[in-house]
Amino acid sequence: MVTFKGFIMNTEDPIVLPSDIQQLQLRKCKGGRSSLNGIFGLKDVTDLKECTIIDSCNGLESIFSSWCASLQTLEVLHMRSLRNLEAIVGESVLSTPGTFSSLKEIHSVWCGKLKNLLSAKWVFRNLEEIEVRSCIGMEEIIASEIEGMSTDNVVMFTLPRLKILKLVHLPELKSICKTKEVMVCDSLQQIEIWNCPKLERIPPHLPLLELDNSQPSPPPCLKEICIDPEECWESMEWDHPNARNVLLPLLKFRNARKTQWKAV
């Protein structure tokens, strides 16, 4: 592990990291350029698995501004208090088939300029946890790359290992993904959503049971859906008219003191 804490990163040339580094942490660092590529020159780093950036590098606008092997090897990404961060991957970076194919966890907290977290064009076959908290500018979790799509078409994308989805204090969040896009999350165990007043739709795919008049059933591993406030649940829109009733046994609301979740 390589950790920079309270470091002033005003060097003109990129800082050279060991090529076999697996864990990188930046905590309360100052200065620096607009991306990690600019600060470190990640092209020679071949096995980075975990990256944590906390309250560092106020000029940081994107994590990755050019392609590097870390886009394919990274497993855990923590971002906290990055007030000028606008994107994880810059617009100029060409997507490759393996982009984020190893990613297991992504956490974003207090990143106010971040409007969306992920892109539908990336590969998330190993993603297990998504956590977004107090990102006041967040509008969408998974941004669509499909333009001019017919409103009659439904696009499905698969997150086969996603277990946990936590969305907390996101005042501008309107959707997890677009209206006509459906997340197939057969491993999903927990959904936690609170203080997301503009969110109207939870898109995980509900498989149909053909032996029971084609009625929907919950994803097989789903254990709980935690919602706060209660009114948010009542205003949710669903693709199937009976989806709300099917999911009701999994539903939990926060108690009056907001200290714990309570089954309905």
CSV table of C-alpha atoms in Angstrom, one decimal:
chain,number,residue,atom,x,y,z
A,1,MET,CA,0.0,0.0,0.0
A,2,VAL,CA,1.1,3.5,-0.8
A,3,THR,CA,-0.5,6.3,1.2
A,4,PHE,CA,-0.2,10.1,0.7
A,5,LYS,CA,-1.5,12.1,3.7
A,6,GLY,CA,-1.3,15.9,4.0
A,7,PHE,CA,1.0,15.9,0.9
A,8,ILE,CA,1.3,19.0,-1.3
A,9,MET,CA,1.2,17.7,-4.9
A,10,ASN,CA,2.5,20.7,-6.8
A,11,THR,CA,5.2,18.9,-8.7
A,12,GLU,CA,5.3,19.6,-12.5
A,13,ASP,CA,6.2,16.0,-13.4
A,14,PRO,CA,3.9,13.0,-12.4
A,15,ILE,CA,4.8,11.2,-9.2
A,16,VAL,CA,6.3,7.8,-10.0
A,17,LEU,CA,4.5,4.9,-8.3
A,18,PRO,CA,5.7,1.3,-8.1
A,19,SER,CA,4.4,-0.6,-11.1
A,20,ASP,CA,3.1,-3.4,-8.9
A,21,ILE,CA,1.2,-1.2,-6.4
A,22,GLN,CA,-2.1,-2.7,-5.4
A,23,GLN,CA,-3.5,-0.1,-2.9
A,24,LEU,CA,-3.3,3.7,-3.2
A,25,GLN,CA,-4.6,6.2,-0.7
A,26,LEU,CA,-4.8,10.0,-0.8
A,27,ARG,CA,-6.0,11.7,2.4
A,28,LYS,CA,-6.2,15.4,2.9
A,29,CYS,CA,-3.6,16.2,0.1
A,30,LYS,CA,-3.4,19.6,-1.5
A,31,GLY,CA,-2.7,20.8,-5.0
A,32,GLY,CA,-2.4,18.4,-7.8
A,33,ARG,CA,-3.8,18.2,-11.3
A,34,SER,CA,-7.3,17.5,-12.6
A,35,SER,CA,-7.0,13.6,-12.6
A,36,LEU,CA,-5.0,10.8,-11.1
A,37,ASN,CA,-3.3,10.2,-14.4
A,38,GLY,CA,-2.0,13.8,-14.2
A,39,ILE,CA,-0.7,13.3,-10.7
A,40,PHE,CA,0.8,9.9,-10.9
A,41,GLY,CA,1.0,8.8,-14.6
A,42,LEU,CA,-0.7,5.5,-14.1
A,43,LYS,CA,0.3,4.0,-17.5
A,44,ASP,CA,3.0,1.9,-15.8
A,45,VAL,CA,0.8,0.7,-12.9
A,46,THR,CA,-0.4,-2.7,-13.9
A,47,ASP,CA,-2.1,-4.2,-10.8
A,48,LEU,CA,-4.0,-1.5,-8.9
A,49,LYS,CA,-6.9,-3.1,-7.0
A,50,GLU,CA,-8.0,-0.5,-4.4
A,51,CYS,CA,-8.0,3.3,-4.6
A,52,THR,CA,-9.2,5.6,-1.8
A,53,ILE,CA,-9.3,9.4,-2.2
A,54,ILE,CA,-10.5,11.4,0.8
A,55,ASP,CA,-10.7,15.2,1.0
A,56,SER,CA,-7.8,15.6,-1.4
A,57,CYS,CA,-6.7,17.4,-4.5
A,58,ASN,CA,-9.4,20.1,-4.9
A,59,GLY,CA,-8.5,20.4,-8.6
A,60,LEU,CA,-9.5,16.8,-9.2
A,61,GLU,CA,-12.2,16.8,-11.9
A,62,SER,CA,-12.0,13.1,-12.9
A,63,ILE,CA,-10.3,10.0,-11.5
A,64,PHE,CA,-9.1,8.8,-14.9
A,65,SER,CA,-8.4,11.2,-17.8
A,66,SER,CA,-6.8,8.6,-20.1
A,67,TRP,CA,-6.9,4.9,-20.5
A,68,CYS,CA,-4.7,2.8,-18.2
A,69,ALA,CA,-4.6,-0.8,-17.0
A,70,SER,CA,-6.1,0.3,-13.7
A,71,LEU,CA,-9.5,0.6,-15.4
A,72,GLN,CA,-9.4,-3.2,-15.8
A,73,THR,CA,-7.8,-4.2,-12.5
A,74,LEU,CA,-9.5,-1.9,-10.0
A,75,GLU,CA,-11.7,-3.7,-7.5
A,76,VAL,CA,-12.6,-1.1,-4.9
A,77,LEU,CA,-13.0,2.7,-5.4
A,78,HIS,CA,-13.7,5.0,-2.4
A,79,MET,CA,-14.3,8.7,-3.1
A,80,ARG,CA,-15.1,11.1,-0.3
A,81,SER,CA,-15.3,14.9,-0.1
A,82,LEU,CA,-14.0,15.6,-3.6
A,83,ARG,CA,-15.8,18.9,-4.1
A,84,ASN,CA,-14.9,19.4,-7.8
A,85,LEU,CA,-15.1,15.9,-9.1
A,86,GLU,CA,-17.4,15.7,-12.1
A,87,ALA,CA,-16.7,12.3,-13.5
A,88,ILE,CA,-14.9,9.0,-12.7
A,89,VAL,CA,-13.7,8.6,-16.2
A,90,GLY,CA,-13.1,11.7,-18.5
A,91,GLU,CA,-15.1,12.1,-21.7
A,92,SER,CA,-12.0,11.7,-23.8
A,93,VAL,CA,-11.3,8.2,-22.5
A,94,LEU,CA,-12.3,5.5,-25.0
A,95,SER,CA,-14.2,2.7,-23.4
A,96,THR,CA,-12.7,-0.8,-23.9
A,97,PRO,CA,-14.5,-4.2,-23.3
A,98,GLY,CA,-12.8,-4.7,-20.0
A,99,THR,CA,-13.4,-1.2,-18.4
A,100,PHE,CA,-14.3,-1.8,-14.7
A,101,SER,CA,-14.7,-5.5,-15.4
A,102,SER,CA,-12.9,-6.2,-12.0
A,103,LEU,CA,-14.8,-3.6,-10.0
A,104,LYS,CA,-16.5,-5.0,-6.9
A,105,GLU,CA,-17.3,-2.0,-4.7
A,106,ILE,CA,-17.8,1.7,-5.5
A,107,HIS,CA,-18.5,4.3,-2.7
A,108,SER,CA,-19.1,8.0,-3.3
A,109,VAL,CA,-19.7,10.4,-0.4
A,110,TRP,CA,-19.9,14.2,-0.4
A,111,CYS,CA,-19.0,14.6,-4.1
A,112,GLY,CA,-21.3,17.5,-4.9
A,113,LYS,CA,-20.6,18.0,-8.6
A,114,LEU,CA,-20.9,14.4,-9.6
A,115,LYS,CA,-24.1,14.1,-11.6
A,116,ASN,CA,-23.9,10.4,-12.5
A,117,LEU,CA,-21.9,7.6,-11.1
A,118,LEU,CA,-21.5,4.9,-13.7
A,119,SER,CA,-21.9,4.4,-17.4
A,120,ALA,CA,-24.1,1.7,-19.0
A,121,LYS,CA,-21.3,1.1,-21.6
A,122,TRP,CA,-18.9,-0.2,-18.9
A,123,VAL,CA,-18.8,-3.8,-17.8
A,124,PHE,CA,-19.9,-4.7,-14.3
A,125,ARG,CA,-19.8,-8.4,-14.1
A,126,ASN,CA,-18.1,-8.4,-10.7
A,127,LEU,CA,-19.8,-5.4,-9.1
A,128,GLU,CA,-21.2,-6.3,-5.6
A,129,GLU,CA,-21.8,-3.0,-3.9
A,130,ILE,CA,-22.9,0.5,-4.9
A,131,GLU,CA,-23.0,3.2,-2.2
A,132,VAL,CA,-23.8,6.9,-2.8
A,133,ARG,CA,-24.3,9.3,0.1
A,134,SER,CA,-24.7,13.1,0.3
A,135,CYS,CA,-23.8,13.8,-3.3
A,136,ILE,CA,-26.2,16.8,-3.8
A,137,GLY,CA,-25.8,17.0,-7.5
A,138,MET,CA,-26.3,13.3,-8.3
A,139,GLU,CA,-29.1,12.9,-10.8
A,140,GLU,CA,-28.7,9.4,-12.1
A,141,ILE,CA,-26.7,6.3,-10.9
A,142,ILE,CA,-26.1,4.6,-14.3
A,143,ALA,CA,-26.0,7.0,-17.2
A,144,SER,CA,-27.4,5.8,-20.5
A,145,GLU,CA,-25.2,5.9,-23.6
A,146,ILE,CA,-28.1,5.1,-26.0
A,147,GLU,CA,-29.3,8.1,-27.9
A,148,GLY,CA,-32.5,8.3,-29.9
A,149,MET,CA,-33.8,5.1,-28.5
A,150,SER,CA,-37.5,4.3,-29.3
A,151,THR,CA,-39.7,4.7,-26.3
A,152,ASP,CA,-41.2,1.3,-27.1
A,153,ASN,CA,-37.9,-0.5,-26.5
A,154,VAL,CA,-36.8,-1.9,-23.2
A,155,VAL,CA,-33.1,-2.3,-22.7
A,156,MET,CA,-31.8,-4.7,-20.1
A,157,PHE,CA,-28.3,-4.7,-18.6
A,158,THR,CA,-27.1,-7.2,-16.1
A,159,LEU,CA,-25.3,-6.7,-12.8
A,160,PRO,CA,-25.0,-10.4,-12.0
A,161,ARG,CA,-23.2,-10.1,-8.6
A,162,LEU,CA,-24.7,-6.9,-7.2
A,163,LYS,CA,-25.7,-7.5,-3.6
A,164,ILE,CA,-26.1,-4.1,-2.0
A,165,LEU,CA,-27.5,-0.8,-3.3
A,166,LYS,CA,-27.4,2.1,-0.9
A,167,LEU,CA,-28.6,5.6,-1.9
A,168,VAL,CA,-28.7,8.2,0.9
A,169,HIS,CA,-29.3,11.9,1.0
A,170,LEU,CA,-29.4,12.5,-2.8
A,171,PRO,CA,-31.8,15.5,-3.2
A,172,GLU,CA,-31.5,15.6,-7.0
A,173,LEU,CA,-31.5,11.9,-7.8
A,174,LYS,CA,-34.2,11.3,-10.4
A,175,SER,CA,-33.4,7.7,-11.5
A,176,ILE,CA,-31.1,4.8,-11.0
A,177,CYS,CA,-31.2,4.2,-14.7
A,178,LYS,CA,-33.4,5.5,-17.6
A,179,THR,CA,-37.1,4.7,-17.7
A,180,LYS,CA,-36.8,2.1,-20.5
A,181,GLU,CA,-33.7,0.4,-19.0
A,182,VAL,CA,-34.0,-2.5,-16.6
A,183,MET,CA,-31.3,-3.8,-14.2
A,184,VAL,CA,-31.2,-7.6,-13.9
A,185,CYS,CA,-29.8,-8.2,-10.4
A,186,ASP,CA,-30.3,-11.8,-9.5
A,187,SER,CA,-27.9,-11.6,-6.6
A,188,LEU,CA,-29.3,-8.4,-5.0
A,189,GLN,CA,-29.8,-8.8,-1.2
A,190,GLN,CA,-30.4,-5.3,0.1
A,191,ILE,CA,-31.8,-2.0,-1.3
A,192,GLU,CA,-31.5,1.0,1.0
A,193,ILE,CA,-33.0,4.3,-0.1
A,194,TRP,CA,-33.5,7.3,2.1
A,195,ASN,CA,-33.9,11.0,1.6
A,196,CYS,CA,-34.1,10.8,-2.2
A,197,PRO,CA,-37.3,12.9,-2.7
A,198,LYS,CA,-37.1,13.0,-6.5
A,199,LEU,CA,-36.5,9.3,-7.1
A,200,GLU,CA,-39.7,7.7,-8.6
A,201,ARG,CA,-38.6,4.3,-9.8
A,202,ILE,CA,-36.5,1.3,-8.6
A,203,PRO,CA,-35.6,-0.6,-11.7
A,204,PRO,CA,-34.4,-4.1,-10.7
A,205,HIS,CA,-36.0,-6.7,-12.9
A,206,LEU,CA,-38.7,-8.8,-11.4
A,207,PRO,CA,-38.7,-12.3,-13.0
A,208,LEU,CA,-42.1,-13.6,-14.1
A,209,LEU,CA,-43.5,-16.8,-12.8
A,210,GLU,CA,-45.2,-18.4,-15.8
A,211,LEU,CA,-46.9,-21.0,-13.7
A,212,ASP,CA,-48.8,-18.4,-11.7
A,213,ASN,CA,-50.5,-16.3,-14.3
A,214,SER,CA,-47.3,-14.5,-15.2
A,215,GLN,CA,-47.2,-12.8,-11.9
A,216,PRO,CA,-43.8,-11.2,-10.9
A,217,SER,CA,-41.7,-12.5,-8.1
A,218,PRO,CA,-38.8,-10.7,-6.1
A,219,PRO,CA,-35.2,-11.3,-7.2
A,220,PRO,CA,-34.3,-14.6,-5.7
A,221,CYS,CA,-31.7,-13.4,-3.1
A,222,LEU,CA,-33.5,-10.1,-2.1
A,223,LYS,CA,-33.9,-10.0,1.7
A,224,GLU,CA,-34.9,-6.4,2.4
A,225,ILE,CA,-35.9,-3.0,0.9
A,226,CYS,CA,-35.3,-0.2,3.4
A,227,ILE,CA,-37.1,3.1,2.5
A,228,ASP,CA,-37.3,6.4,4.2
A,229,PRO,CA,-39.5,8.4,4.3
A,230,GLU,CA,-42.5,6.1,4.0
A,231,GLU,CA,-44.1,8.5,1.4
A,232,CYS,CA,-41.3,7.7,-1.0
A,233,TRP,CA,-42.5,4.1,-1.2
A,234,GLU,CA,-46.1,5.2,-1.9
A,235,SER,CA,-45.0,7.4,-4.8
A,236,MET,CA,-42.8,4.8,-6.5
A,237,GLU,CA,-43.6,3.8,-10.1
A,238,TRP,CA,-43.4,0.1,-11.2
A,239,ASP,CA,-43.2,-1.7,-14.5
A,240,HIS,CA,-45.7,-4.3,-13.3
A,241,PRO,CA,-49.0,-3.4,-11.6
A,242,ASN,CA,-48.6,-6.0,-8.9
A,243,ALA,CA,-44.9,-5.3,-8.2
A,244,ARG,CA,-45.7,-3.3,-5.1
A,245,ASN,CA,-47.6,-6.1,-3.5
A,246,VAL,CA,-45.0,-8.7,-4.3
A,247,LEU,CA,-42.2,-6.7,-2.7
A,248,LEU,CA,-44.3,-5.6,0.4
A,249,PRO,CA,-43.1,-8.5,2.6
A,250,LEU,CA,-39.5,-7.3,2.2
A,251,LEU,CA,-40.2,-3.7,3.0
A,252,LYS,CA,-38.8,-1.9,6.1
A,253,PHE,CA,-39.3,1.7,7.2
A,254,ARG,CA,-37.2,3.6,9.8
A,255,ASN,CA,-38.8,3.9,13.2
A,256,ALA,CA,-39.9,7.2,14.7
A,257,ARG,CA,-36.5,8.0,16.2
A,258,LYS,CA,-34.8,7.2,12.9
A,259,THR,CA,-32.5,4.8,14.7
A,260,GLN,CA,-33.3,1.5,13.1
A,261,TRP,CA,-35.3,-0.2,10.3
A,262,LYS,CA,-38.6,-1.8,11.2
A,263,ALA,CA,-40.6,-4.3,9.1
A,264,VAL,CA,-44.0,-3.2,7.9
